[in-house]
Short mmCIF file of C-alpha atoms and ligand atoms in Angstrom, two decimals:
data_model
loop_
_atom_site.label_atom_id
_atom_site.label_comp_id
_atom_site.label_asym_id
_atom_site.label_seq_id
_atom_site.Cartn_x
_atom_site.Cartn_y
_atom_site.Cartn_z
CA MET Z 1 17.10 -25.75 12.22
CA PRO Z 2 16.72 -22.39 10.20
CA LYS Z 3 17.76 -19.20 11.74
CA VAL Z 4 14.58 -17.49 13.69
CA ASN Z 5 14.06 -13.84 14.41
CA THR Z 6 11.89 -11.83 15.51
CA LEU Z 7 11.04 -9.23 13.36
CA ASN Z 8 7.57 -9.57 14.76
CA PHE Z 9 5.27 -8.10 11.66
CA ASN Z 10 3.14 -10.66 12.21
CA THR Z 11 3.77 -13.02 16.03
CA ASP Z 12 1.23 -15.99 14.64
CA TRP Z 13 3.25 -17.89 12.19
CA GLN Z 14 4.93 -20.65 12.02
CA TYR Z 15 8.43 -21.00 10.91
CA ALA Z 16 8.81 -23.66 8.55
CA GLU Z 17 11.66 -25.18 6.63
CA ALA Z 18 11.25 -24.97 3.25
CA PRO Z 19 10.48 -21.70 0.99
CA GLU Z 20 7.36 -20.96 -0.84
CA SER Z 21 7.99 -22.57 -4.43
CA SER Z 22 6.43 -20.44 -7.10
CA ASP Z 23 5.98 -24.38 -8.22
CA HIS Z 24 1.99 -23.65 -6.17
CA VAL Z 25 0.91 -21.62 -8.63
CA GLN Z 26 -0.01 -21.41 -12.21
CA LEU Z 27 0.30 -18.41 -14.49
CA GLU Z 28 -0.45 -17.52 -17.77
CA SER Z 29 1.46 -16.58 -20.06
CA ARG Z 30 -0.47 -13.85 -21.33
CA TYR Z 31 -2.98 -11.76 -19.10
CA GLY Z 32 -5.47 -9.09 -22.24
CA HIS Z 33 -8.05 -6.59 -20.25
CA PHE Z 34 -11.07 -7.60 -17.89
CA ILE Z 35 -14.65 -5.90 -19.82
CA ASN Z 36 -16.97 -6.75 -18.96
CA GLY Z 37 -17.60 -9.95 -17.68
CA LYS Z 38 -13.61 -11.27 -19.73
CA PHE Z 39 -10.28 -11.22 -20.63
CA VAL Z 40 -9.63 -9.55 -23.39
CA ALA Z 41 -7.26 -8.94 -26.03
CA PRO Z 42 -5.91 -5.07 -26.66
CA ALA Z 43 -6.93 -2.84 -28.86
CA ASN Z 44 -3.56 -2.25 -30.50
CA GLY Z 45 -2.12 -5.87 -29.84
CA ARG Z 46 0.52 -4.87 -27.45
CA TYR Z 47 1.96 -6.43 -24.51
CA PHE Z 48 4.59 -5.68 -21.93
CA LYS Z 49 6.11 -8.09 -19.53
CA THR Z 50 5.55 -8.17 -16.04
CA ILE Z 51 8.99 -9.59 -14.10
CA ASN Z 52 10.10 -10.76 -10.85
CA PRO Z 53 12.51 -8.38 -8.95
CA ALA Z 54 13.97 -10.57 -7.57
CA ASN Z 55 16.37 -12.34 -10.78
CA GLU Z 56 15.11 -9.99 -13.57
CA ALA Z 57 12.50 -13.95 -15.40
CA LYS Z 58 9.72 -12.82 -16.61
CA LEU Z 59 6.58 -13.42 -15.15
CA ALA Z 60 3.95 -12.54 -18.07
CA ASP Z 61 2.62 -10.43 -21.00
CA ILE Z 62 0.42 -7.80 -20.41
CA ALA Z 63 -2.16 -5.78 -21.98
CA SER Z 64 -1.32 -2.02 -22.67
CA GLY Z 65 -4.10 0.14 -22.34
CA SER Z 66 -5.13 2.44 -24.65
CA ALA Z 67 -7.89 4.75 -24.37
CA ALA Z 68 -9.77 3.24 -26.69
CA ASP Z 69 -9.47 -0.24 -24.05
CA VAL Z 70 -10.75 2.32 -21.71
CA ASP Z 71 -13.91 3.45 -23.49
CA LYS Z 72 -14.83 0.10 -23.76
CA ALA Z 73 -14.01 -0.64 -20.34
CA VAL Z 74 -16.04 2.47 -19.21
CA ARG Z 75 -19.32 1.49 -21.83
CA ALA Z 76 -19.07 -1.89 -19.32
CA ALA Z 77 -18.88 -0.77 -16.40
CA LYS Z 78 -21.87 2.24 -17.44
CA LYS Z 79 -23.40 -0.89 -19.05
CA GLY Z 80 -23.23 -3.03 -15.09
CA TYR Z 81 -24.05 0.13 -13.06
CA LYS Z 82 -27.82 0.36 -14.62
CA THR Z 83 -28.67 -3.37 -13.33
CA TRP Z 84 -26.08 -2.98 -10.31
CA SER Z 85 -26.94 -0.08 -8.73
CA ARG Z 86 -30.60 -1.06 -8.92
CA THR Z 87 -29.85 -4.54 -7.44
CA PRO Z 88 -31.00 -4.71 -3.86
CA ALA Z 89 -28.36 -4.07 -1.45
CA LYS Z 90 -28.93 -7.34 0.59
CA GLU Z 91 -27.91 -8.85 -2.88
CA ARG Z 92 -24.92 -7.30 -3.98
CA ALA Z 93 -23.57 -7.67 -0.09
CA LYS Z 94 -23.73 -11.11 -1.11
CA TYR Z 95 -21.49 -11.24 -4.32
CA VAL Z 96 -18.98 -9.69 -1.83
CA TYR Z 97 -18.72 -11.77 0.53
CA ARG Z 98 -18.68 -14.36 -2.62
CA ILE Z 99 -15.42 -12.98 -3.19
CA ALA Z 100 -13.79 -11.99 0.79
CA ARG Z 101 -14.45 -16.19 0.65
CA MET Z 102 -12.76 -16.96 -2.09
CA LEU Z 103 -10.21 -14.65 -1.83
CA GLN Z 104 -9.03 -16.38 1.50
CA GLU Z 105 -9.49 -20.00 -0.35
CA ARG Z 106 -6.97 -18.79 -2.89
CA SER Z 107 -4.79 -16.69 0.05
CA ARG Z 108 -1.98 -18.98 -0.49
CA GLU Z 109 -1.49 -18.52 -4.75
CA PHE Z 110 -2.34 -14.97 -4.05
CA ALA Z 111 0.22 -14.83 -1.28
CA VAL Z 112 3.10 -16.41 -3.79
CA ILE Z 113 2.39 -14.46 -6.45
CA GLU Z 114 1.58 -11.13 -4.73
CA SER Z 115 5.92 -11.87 -3.74
CA MET Z 116 7.10 -12.96 -6.80
CA ASP Z 117 5.11 -9.87 -8.96
CA GLY Z 118 6.16 -7.46 -6.73
CA GLY Z 119 9.12 -8.57 -4.10
CA LYS Z 120 7.42 -8.60 -1.22
CA PRO Z 121 8.65 -11.19 1.93
CA ILE Z 122 6.24 -14.07 1.97
CA ARG Z 123 5.68 -13.76 5.53
CA GLU Z 124 4.44 -10.36 4.83
CA SER Z 125 1.90 -11.08 1.70
CA LYS Z 126 1.45 -14.03 3.91
CA ASN Z 127 0.90 -13.01 6.89
CA ILE Z 128 -1.04 -8.94 6.06
CA ASP Z 129 -1.80 -8.23 2.21
CA ILE Z 130 -4.43 -10.98 1.40
CA PRO Z 131 -6.01 -11.34 4.50
CA LEU Z 132 -6.17 -8.04 4.56
CA ALA Z 133 -7.48 -8.11 1.40
CA ALA Z 134 -10.12 -9.94 2.20
CA ALA Z 135 -11.09 -8.84 5.49
CA HIS Z 136 -11.55 -5.13 3.64
CA PHE Z 137 -14.37 -7.35 1.25
CA PHE Z 138 -15.94 -8.78 4.24
CA TYR Z 139 -16.34 -5.80 5.85
CA TYR Z 140 -17.66 -3.98 3.15
CA ALA Z 141 -20.45 -6.43 2.25
CA GLY Z 142 -21.37 -5.96 5.50
CA TRP Z 143 -22.04 -2.50 5.19
CA ALA Z 144 -23.89 -2.62 2.15
CA ASP Z 145 -27.41 -3.42 3.31
CA LYS Z 146 -26.87 -1.16 6.62
CA LEU Z 147 -26.00 2.63 4.62
CA ASP Z 148 -29.13 3.65 6.72
CA TYR Z 149 -27.51 3.31 9.43
CA ALA Z 150 -24.86 4.24 8.43
CA PHE Z 151 -25.88 7.84 8.05
CA PRO Z 152 -28.81 7.90 9.43
CA ASN Z 153 -31.57 10.72 8.40
CA ARG Z 154 -30.45 10.85 5.46
CA ARG Z 155 -30.84 8.39 1.59
CA ALA Z 156 -27.24 8.09 0.52
CA SER Z 157 -27.29 6.46 -3.10
CA SER Z 158 -24.77 5.39 -5.67
CA ILE Z 159 -22.89 7.83 -7.79
CA GLY Z 160 -21.95 5.72 -11.21
CA VAL Z 161 -18.52 4.79 -12.68
CA ALA Z 162 -15.93 5.20 -10.69
CA GLY Z 163 -11.96 5.28 -12.65
CA GLN Z 164 -9.29 3.32 -9.03
CA ILE Z 165 -5.88 3.96 -10.75
CA ILE Z 166 -3.42 1.70 -7.67
CA PRO Z 167 0.07 1.31 -6.68
CA TRP Z 168 2.93 -1.29 -6.64
CA ASN Z 169 3.50 -1.26 -2.81
CA PHE Z 170 0.41 -3.36 -2.18
CA PRO Z 171 -1.31 -5.35 -5.16
CA LEU Z 172 -4.37 -6.12 -3.76
CA LEU Z 173 -4.49 -4.86 -1.11
CA MET Z 174 -4.91 -1.35 -2.70
CA ALA Z 175 -7.35 -3.34 -5.80
CA ALA Z 176 -9.75 -4.71 -1.92
CA TRP Z 177 -9.12 -0.86 -0.11
CA LYS Z 178 -10.78 0.14 -3.93
CA ILE Z 179 -13.31 -2.12 -5.01
CA ALA Z 180 -15.21 -3.36 -1.96
CA PRO Z 181 -16.30 0.26 -1.31
CA ALA Z 182 -17.12 0.73 -4.70
CA ILE Z 183 -19.41 -1.83 -5.34
CA ALA Z 184 -21.09 -2.79 -2.11
CA THR Z 185 -22.39 1.24 -2.87
CA GLY Z 186 -23.75 0.20 -5.81
CA ASN Z 187 -21.39 1.86 -8.33
CA THR Z 188 -19.27 0.01 -11.39
CA VAL Z 189 -15.54 0.04 -11.60
CA VAL Z 190 -12.57 0.49 -13.91
CA LEU Z 191 -9.23 -0.20 -11.89
CA LYS Z 192 -5.88 -0.28 -13.64
CA PRO Z 193 -3.48 -2.08 -10.88
CA ALA Z 194 0.55 -0.82 -11.42
CA GLU Z 195 2.58 -1.48 -14.25
CA THR Z 196 5.15 -3.54 -12.40
CA THR Z 197 2.80 -6.01 -10.55
CA PRO Z 198 -0.51 -6.02 -13.02
CA LEU Z 199 -0.25 -9.96 -11.95
CA THR Z 200 -2.66 -10.32 -8.21
CA ALA Z 201 -5.43 -8.24 -9.31
CA LEU Z 202 -5.87 -10.07 -12.38
CA MET Z 203 -6.38 -13.13 -10.78
CA LEU Z 204 -8.56 -10.86 -9.04
CA ALA Z 205 -10.59 -10.06 -12.02
CA LYS Z 206 -11.23 -14.13 -12.42
CA VAL Z 207 -11.59 -14.75 -8.96
CA ILE Z 208 -14.69 -11.92 -9.93
CA GLN Z 209 -15.74 -13.07 -13.10
CA GLU Z 210 -16.30 -16.97 -10.66
CA SER Z 211 -17.97 -15.83 -7.90
CA GLY Z 212 -20.85 -14.58 -11.02
CA LEU Z 213 -21.01 -10.48 -10.04
CA PRO Z 214 -22.12 -9.64 -13.41
CA ASP Z 215 -20.70 -8.10 -16.24
CA GLY Z 216 -19.65 -5.16 -16.27
CA VAL Z 217 -19.75 -4.31 -12.37
CA VAL Z 218 -15.84 -4.57 -11.99
CA ASN Z 219 -13.52 -4.30 -14.97
CA ILE Z 220 -9.75 -4.13 -14.81
CA ILE Z 221 -7.35 -2.52 -17.38
CA THR Z 222 -3.48 -2.83 -17.48
CA GLY Z 223 -1.18 -0.88 -18.17
CA ALA Z 224 1.15 2.36 -17.25
CA GLY Z 225 0.82 6.29 -16.61
CA LYS Z 226 -1.27 7.19 -20.14
CA THR Z 227 -3.77 4.05 -19.14
CA GLY Z 228 -3.88 6.06 -15.82
CA SER Z 229 -4.51 9.43 -17.15
CA ALA Z 230 -6.95 7.94 -20.19
CA ILE Z 231 -9.17 6.20 -17.41
CA VAL Z 232 -8.82 10.07 -15.13
CA ASN Z 233 -9.55 12.14 -18.52
CA HIS Z 234 -12.40 9.95 -19.76
CA PRO Z 235 -16.11 11.26 -19.05
CA GLY Z 236 -17.86 8.42 -17.77
CA ILE Z 237 -16.09 8.73 -14.84
CA GLN Z 238 -18.17 9.90 -11.36
CA LYS Z 239 -15.64 9.33 -9.76
CA ILE Z 240 -11.57 9.21 -9.35
CA ALA Z 241 -9.32 7.43 -6.51
CA PHE Z 242 -6.01 7.57 -6.62
CA THR Z 243 -2.76 5.88 -5.23
CA GLY Z 244 0.19 7.09 -5.67
CA SER Z 245 2.97 9.76 -5.87
CA THR Z 246 2.18 12.87 -5.00
CA GLU Z 247 3.16 14.25 -8.14
CA VAL Z 248 0.68 12.29 -10.00
CA GLY Z 249 -1.55 13.34 -7.91
CA LYS Z 250 -1.16 16.93 -8.58
CA ILE Z 251 -1.36 15.94 -12.18
CA ILE Z 252 -5.02 14.74 -12.02
CA GLN Z 253 -5.56 17.36 -9.84
CA LYS Z 254 -5.25 19.63 -12.43
CA ALA Z 255 -6.85 17.19 -15.25
CA ILE Z 256 -10.47 16.85 -13.61
CA ALA Z 257 -10.59 20.47 -12.11
CA GLY Z 258 -13.33 22.33 -14.02
CA THR Z 259 -15.33 19.35 -14.85
CA ASN Z 260 -17.21 17.76 -12.04
CA LYS Z 261 -15.21 14.47 -10.96
CA ARG Z 262 -15.18 13.96 -7.10
CA TYR Z 263 -12.00 12.47 -6.03
CA THR Z 264 -10.07 11.20 -3.34
CA LEU Z 265 -6.34 10.85 -3.66
CA GLU Z 266 -3.85 8.87 -0.90
CA LEU Z 267 -0.83 10.34 -1.60
CA GLY Z 268 3.20 10.50 -0.41
CA GLY Z 269 4.80 10.20 3.67
CA LYS Z 270 8.16 11.01 5.31
CA ALA Z 271 5.83 9.86 8.68
CA ALA Z 272 7.81 10.31 11.96
CA ASN Z 273 8.35 8.16 14.88
CA ILE Z 274 8.83 9.03 17.58
CA ILE Z 275 10.71 7.94 20.33
CA PHE Z 276 10.66 9.28 23.96
CA GLU Z 277 13.00 8.44 26.69
CA ASP Z 278 10.19 6.55 29.50
CA ALA Z 279 8.68 4.27 26.03
CA ALA Z 280 9.99 0.45 26.81
CA ILE Z 281 13.03 0.58 24.77
CA ASP Z 282 13.18 -2.96 22.34
CA GLN Z 283 9.58 -3.31 21.54
CA ALA Z 284 10.31 0.21 20.46
CA VAL Z 285 13.39 -0.59 18.50
CA GLU Z 286 11.21 -3.59 17.48
CA GLY Z 287 8.74 -0.65 15.98
CA ILE Z 288 11.27 1.62 13.96
CA ILE Z 289 12.61 -2.03 12.34
CA ASN Z 290 8.86 -2.49 11.79
CA GLY Z 291 7.62 0.50 10.56
CA ILE Z 292 10.52 1.83 7.52
CA PHE Z 293 11.38 -2.07 6.35
CA PHE Z 294 8.44 -3.46 5.92
CA ASN Z 295 7.69 -4.54 2.95
CA GLN Z 296 11.41 -3.08 1.83
CA GLY Z 297 10.14 1.07 3.35
CA HIS Z 298 8.13 0.95 0.02
CA VAL Z 299 4.78 2.18 2.29
CA CYS Z 300 3.36 5.47 1.87
CA CYS Z 301 3.03 5.67 5.83
CA ALA Z 302 6.46 4.12 7.00
CA GLY Z 303 7.96 5.42 9.75
CA SER Z 304 11.26 6.88 7.06
CA ARG Z 305 11.95 9.93 9.88
CA LEU Z 306 13.05 8.80 13.28
CA PHE Z 307 13.07 11.46 16.17
CA ILE Z 308 14.99 9.42 19.30
CA GLN Z 309 15.21 11.61 22.40
CA GLU Z 310 18.36 12.88 23.29
CA SER Z 311 19.09 11.32 26.95
CA VAL Z 312 18.17 7.74 25.18
CA ALA Z 313 19.45 8.39 21.43
CA ASP Z 314 22.44 6.05 22.23
CA LEU Z 315 21.02 2.58 23.22
CA VAL Z 316 18.25 3.42 20.66
CA ILE Z 317 20.90 3.66 18.35
CA ARG Z 318 23.22 1.12 19.14
CA LYS Z 319 20.23 -1.53 19.80
CA LEU Z 320 18.72 -0.45 16.28
CA LYS Z 321 22.59 -1.33 14.42
CA ASP Z 322 22.54 -4.34 16.07
CA ARG Z 323 18.81 -5.57 15.31
CA MET Z 324 19.80 -4.69 11.52
CA GLU Z 325 22.51 -7.48 11.43
CA THR Z 326 20.20 -9.32 11.96
CA LEU Z 327 17.79 -8.58 9.08
CA ILE Z 328 17.79 -11.06 6.29
CA VAL Z 329 17.77 -9.83 3.23
CA GLY Z 330 16.84 -12.21 -0.21
CA ASP Z 331 14.30 -14.55 -1.67
CA PRO Z 332 11.25 -13.10 -0.82
CA LEU Z 333 9.76 -17.03 -1.36
CA ASP Z 334 12.18 -17.88 1.90
CA LYS Z 335 9.94 -17.32 5.21
CA ASN Z 336 12.88 -16.35 7.13
CA THR Z 337 13.55 -13.55 4.60
CA ASP Z 338 12.75 -9.79 6.80
CA ILE Z 339 13.50 -7.48 3.36
CA GLY Z 340 12.10 -8.66 -0.10
CA ALA Z 341 13.73 -7.08 -3.52
CA ILE Z 342 12.70 -4.09 -4.09
CA ASN Z 343 9.48 -3.93 -6.38
CA SER Z 344 11.43 -2.31 -9.58
CA LYS Z 345 14.84 -1.33 -11.38
CA ASP Z 346 13.67 2.24 -12.08
CA GLN Z 347 12.51 2.42 -8.04
CA LEU Z 348 16.11 0.96 -6.63
CA ASP Z 349 18.78 3.95 -8.74
CA LYS Z 350 15.82 6.25 -7.10
CA ILE Z 351 17.34 5.07 -3.84
CA LYS Z 352 20.64 4.48 -4.67
CA TYR Z 353 20.21 8.27 -6.06
CA TYR Z 354 19.19 9.22 -2.15
CA LEU Z 355 21.84 7.10 -1.03
CA LYS Z 356 24.51 9.39 -2.69
CA ILE Z 357 23.25 11.98 -1.67
CA GLY Z 358 22.57 11.11 1.83
CA VAL Z 359 26.41 10.89 1.82
CA ASN Z 360 27.61 13.62 0.35
CA GLU Z 361 24.87 16.20 2.52
CA GLY Z 362 26.65 15.07 5.63
CA ALA Z 363 24.30 12.49 7.39
CA GLU Z 364 26.14 9.47 8.27
CA MET Z 365 25.31 6.16 7.03
CA TYR Z 366 24.81 3.06 8.50
CA GLN Z 367 24.43 -0.16 6.66
CA PRO Z 368 24.80 -4.24 8.56
CA SER Z 369 26.66 -6.75 6.36
CA CYS Z 370 24.15 -8.95 5.68
CA ARG Z 371 24.60 -10.12 1.88
CA ILE Z 372 22.49 -10.02 -0.74
CA PRO Z 373 22.00 -11.45 -4.08
CA GLN Z 374 24.14 -11.02 -7.44
CA LYS Z 375 20.89 -10.98 -9.70
CA GLY Z 376 17.94 -8.67 -9.17
CA TYR Z 377 16.95 -5.25 -7.01
CA TRP Z 378 18.54 -4.96 -4.46
CA CYS Z 379 18.98 -2.95 -1.17
CA ARG Z 380 21.15 -3.34 2.14
CA PRO Z 381 18.77 -2.06 5.09
CA THR Z 382 20.06 1.69 6.32
CA LEU Z 383 20.46 4.31 8.57
CA PHE Z 384 21.27 7.59 7.87
CA LEU Z 385 22.34 9.69 11.71
CA ASN Z 386 23.58 13.12 12.33
CA CYS Z 387 20.69 14.21 9.66
CA ALA Z 388 19.58 17.52 9.59
CA GLN Z 389 16.05 18.74 9.21
CA SER Z 390 17.34 21.12 6.04
CA HIS Z 391 17.90 17.43 4.88
CA ARG Z 392 16.89 16.24 1.14
CA ILE Z 393 17.24 12.38 2.63
CA VAL Z 394 15.05 14.17 5.26
CA GLN Z 395 12.17 16.13 3.93
CA GLU Z 396 11.88 13.83 0.28
CA GLU Z 397 9.77 10.41 0.42
CA ILE Z 398 12.30 8.84 -0.46
CA PHE Z 399 9.47 4.33 -0.23
CA GLY Z 400 13.10 2.48 -0.01
CA PRO Z 401 14.72 0.72 3.43
CA VAL Z 402 16.03 4.03 4.22
CA LEU Z 403 16.39 5.65 7.50
CA ALA Z 404 17.05 8.98 8.38
CA VAL Z 405 17.65 9.33 12.25
CA GLN Z 406 17.67 13.08 14.15
CA THR Z 407 16.89 13.43 17.96
CA PHE Z 408 14.78 16.26 19.97
CA ARG Z 409 15.28 17.12 24.21
CA THR Z 410 11.06 18.93 24.75
CA VAL Z 411 8.37 17.30 23.86
CA ASP Z 412 7.70 19.98 22.10
CA GLU Z 413 11.02 20.24 19.83
CA GLY Z 414 10.31 16.51 19.42
CA ILE Z 415 6.38 17.90 17.76
CA GLU Z 416 7.75 21.09 16.18
CA LYS Z 417 10.57 18.71 14.59
CA ALA Z 418 8.01 16.13 13.04
CA ASN Z 419 5.57 18.61 11.62
CA ASN Z 420 8.30 20.33 9.36
CA THR Z 421 7.73 18.25 6.55
CA PRO Z 422 5.62 18.33 3.24
CA TYR Z 423 3.85 15.26 3.83
CA GLY Z 424 1.21 14.01 7.01
CA LEU Z 425 -0.32 10.90 6.44
CA SER Z 426 1.25 9.05 9.21
CA GLY Z 427 3.19 9.57 12.40
CA GLY Z 428 3.88 7.02 15.42
CA VAL Z 429 4.94 7.66 19.39
CA TRP Z 430 6.36 5.37 21.68
CA THR Z 431 5.99 7.14 25.05
CA ASP Z 432 5.13 5.08 28.75
CA LYS Z 433 2.67 8.24 29.40
CA GLY Z 434 -1.18 7.92 28.12
CA SER Z 435 -1.38 11.67 28.73
CA LYS Z 436 1.86 11.89 26.61
CA ILE Z 437 0.40 10.02 23.81
CA PHE Z 438 -2.75 11.98 23.25
CA LYS Z 439 -0.57 15.72 23.80
CA VAL Z 440 1.51 14.15 20.98
CA SER Z 441 -1.17 12.34 18.53
CA SER Z 442 -3.08 15.86 18.77
CA LYS Z 443 -0.64 17.96 17.99
CA LEU Z 444 0.63 15.80 15.12
CA ARG Z 445 -0.61 17.07 11.86
CA ALA Z 446 -1.23 13.15 10.04
CA GLY Z 447 -3.47 10.88 9.08
CA VAL Z 448 -2.96 8.38 11.23
CA ILE Z 449 -1.15 7.62 14.50
CA TRP Z 450 -0.15 4.49 16.18
CA ALA Z 451 1.50 5.10 19.39
CA ASN Z 452 3.30 1.44 20.87
CA THR Z 453 2.78 0.38 17.83
CA TYR Z 454 3.70 0.84 14.37
CA ASN Z 455 1.40 -0.60 10.64
CA LYS Z 456 -0.80 -1.50 11.73
CA PHE Z 457 -4.59 -1.15 9.30
CA ASP Z 458 -7.85 -2.40 9.88
CA PRO Z 459 -10.89 -2.33 7.55
CA SER Z 460 -12.99 -1.05 9.96
CA SER Z 461 -9.92 2.42 10.81
CA PRO Z 462 -9.91 5.49 8.58
CA PHE Z 463 -6.63 6.40 6.49
CA GLY Z 464 -5.50 9.32 4.84
CA GLY Z 465 -3.75 12.64 4.83
CA TYR Z 466 -3.23 16.02 5.18
CA LYS Z 467 -1.35 18.73 2.79
CA GLU Z 468 0.74 17.37 0.35
CA SER Z 469 -0.50 12.92 1.73
CA GLY Z 470 -3.79 13.48 0.07
CA MET Z 471 -7.06 13.71 0.83
CA GLY Z 472 -10.04 12.18 2.11
CA ARG Z 473 -10.37 8.81 4.22
CA GLU Z 474 -10.27 5.58 2.44
CA GLY Z 475 -11.12 2.32 4.93
CA GLY Z 476 -13.96 2.58 7.33
CA LEU Z 477 -17.12 4.88 7.43
CA HIS Z 478 -15.35 7.34 6.21
CA GLY Z 479 -14.66 5.06 2.98
CA LEU Z 480 -18.08 4.58 2.44
CA MET Z 481 -18.80 9.22 1.39
CA PRO Z 482 -16.19 9.33 -1.52
CA TYR Z 483 -19.30 6.41 -3.08
CA LEU Z 484 -22.65 7.80 -2.15
CA GLU Z 485 -24.53 10.68 -2.94
CA LEU Z 486 -25.81 11.97 0.86
CA ASN Z 487 -29.08 13.31 0.49
P1 ADP W 1 5.52 5.20 -8.23
O1 ADP W 1 5.73 6.90 -8.50
O2 ADP W 1 5.76 5.15 -7.32
O3 ADP W 1 5.21 4.31 -8.82
P2 ADP W 1 2.95 6.41 -9.55
O4 ADP W 1 2.41 7.92 -9.37
O5 ADP W 1 3.96 6.70 -10.36
O6 ADP W 1 3.71 6.10 -8.05
O7 ADP W 1 1.93 5.05 -9.88
C1 ADP W 1 0.54 5.14 -9.15
C2 ADP W 1 0.09 4.82 -10.58
O8 ADP W 1 -0.53 5.95 -11.45
C3 ADP W 1 -0.20 3.20 -11.43
O9 ADP W 1 -0.86 2.34 -11.78
C4 ADP W 1 0.39 4.05 -12.22
O10 ADP W 1 0.40 3.56 -13.55
C5 ADP W 1 -0.43 5.27 -11.96
N1 ADP W 1 0.05 6.55 -13.17
C6 ADP W 1 1.29 7.16 -13.91
N2 ADP W 1 0.41 8.35 -13.70
C7 ADP W 1 -0.51 8.43 -14.50
C8 ADP W 1 -0.82 10.01 -14.93
N3 ADP W 1 -0.25 11.36 -15.01
N4 ADP W 1 -2.41 10.31 -14.45
C9 ADP W 1 -2.83 8.31 -13.76
N5 ADP W 1 -2.11 7.88 -13.36
C10 ADP W 1 -0.43 8.09 -13.68
#
């Protein structure tokens, strides 16, 4: 019998014996950029490799985008905009629906490649990333011809070419978050996936090609920071949508200051997950585990700071440690894996750097005894106990499976500590009392707050942050606005 554990990221999961296999998918050895409906070689002939972080094996060569490639893509998007912006909304919706359905039909292949390229457990890519990506296309297809109802008494028109830059933690899902609202509202796009996880965006390009979406409406350029910068600085772009680090977000803000480009930034986070003494403790422990270990903690809204009310702190920590002993770290393609591979060597080095800092700052480190594979990039789930507000591991985003634990006595003290952070993206509240949920959630300075659950996403709910977590919202009705001129 396989070991069945209860990490409830999704309760519909059926456990099976065999791991998913890379035999189910077909990868090309080399991928060009997707410009004007075709895959084309990079202007400078340069490629970089994308690897599987679970075994360091090369998966494919990927085109390295230069300013010339970006320019070609922007020209294609501009040309595409001329007809796409005038295409009747109902027609636009048909294409977007078609892309959604095609993603569903190919979800298994997408899930396997997402896990191979990024390291996330197949259970997550199959049950969360890919279905949610399809759901975003469905959701925004639905709005395409209903903008008059979304914004009554106002005239909504598209804005032009959107430059979209996405991170490596949810590669297909972030592409869907960005592309779906943009094209449903009549804009065209130039999107760049992150350099460590380009494959599912390129598979999406194939789906888009097969869907018959007119040429130039979606263009996908691969490359690293320089390629992103060429998109940000291209004068033919009307809007920048960026998800990534706060550091790069600030560079982008500076780069476009003084231009009339619009922008939305979804940046880092250091969310507080607050457990009150009246919470259902076992559920809260599952919520803590999900909050920080989902996707190896590579989640901007991860519940990476835990605040436990003092009277139940010993109990919660004991249960949390017991639960961590049951977590399986390993092969992302194995359906029983809870924690997959760290996305890249650079990211693993960053996490290890913070583990050292935590120990040197005097926090008590706890890791379960689980085995980790020899090859590839791995990190055991980690707790830091007895943390202080001033610790760097409490203040700075680690973006890994590392949880900083603190306690509090009163509700007000919990809120004050939770808000003591430069970030403001998300938070969690665990209590039996509805009134406490309202009080705490209205006082937390964070864009998304979950009560008695964590990391639940839906295309209809807006997502975004305050303070250093960025500006603007994606998802829901709010997610349409950055792509529209409203008169
Ligand atoms: P992380 O530090 O988590 O890798 P980044 O913010 O560096 O996150 O990366 C997010 C995305 O931003 C990636 O697609 C990356 O290539 C891109 N990027 C990095 N530097 C720049 C830049 N200066 N301008 C535009 N995009 C950038």
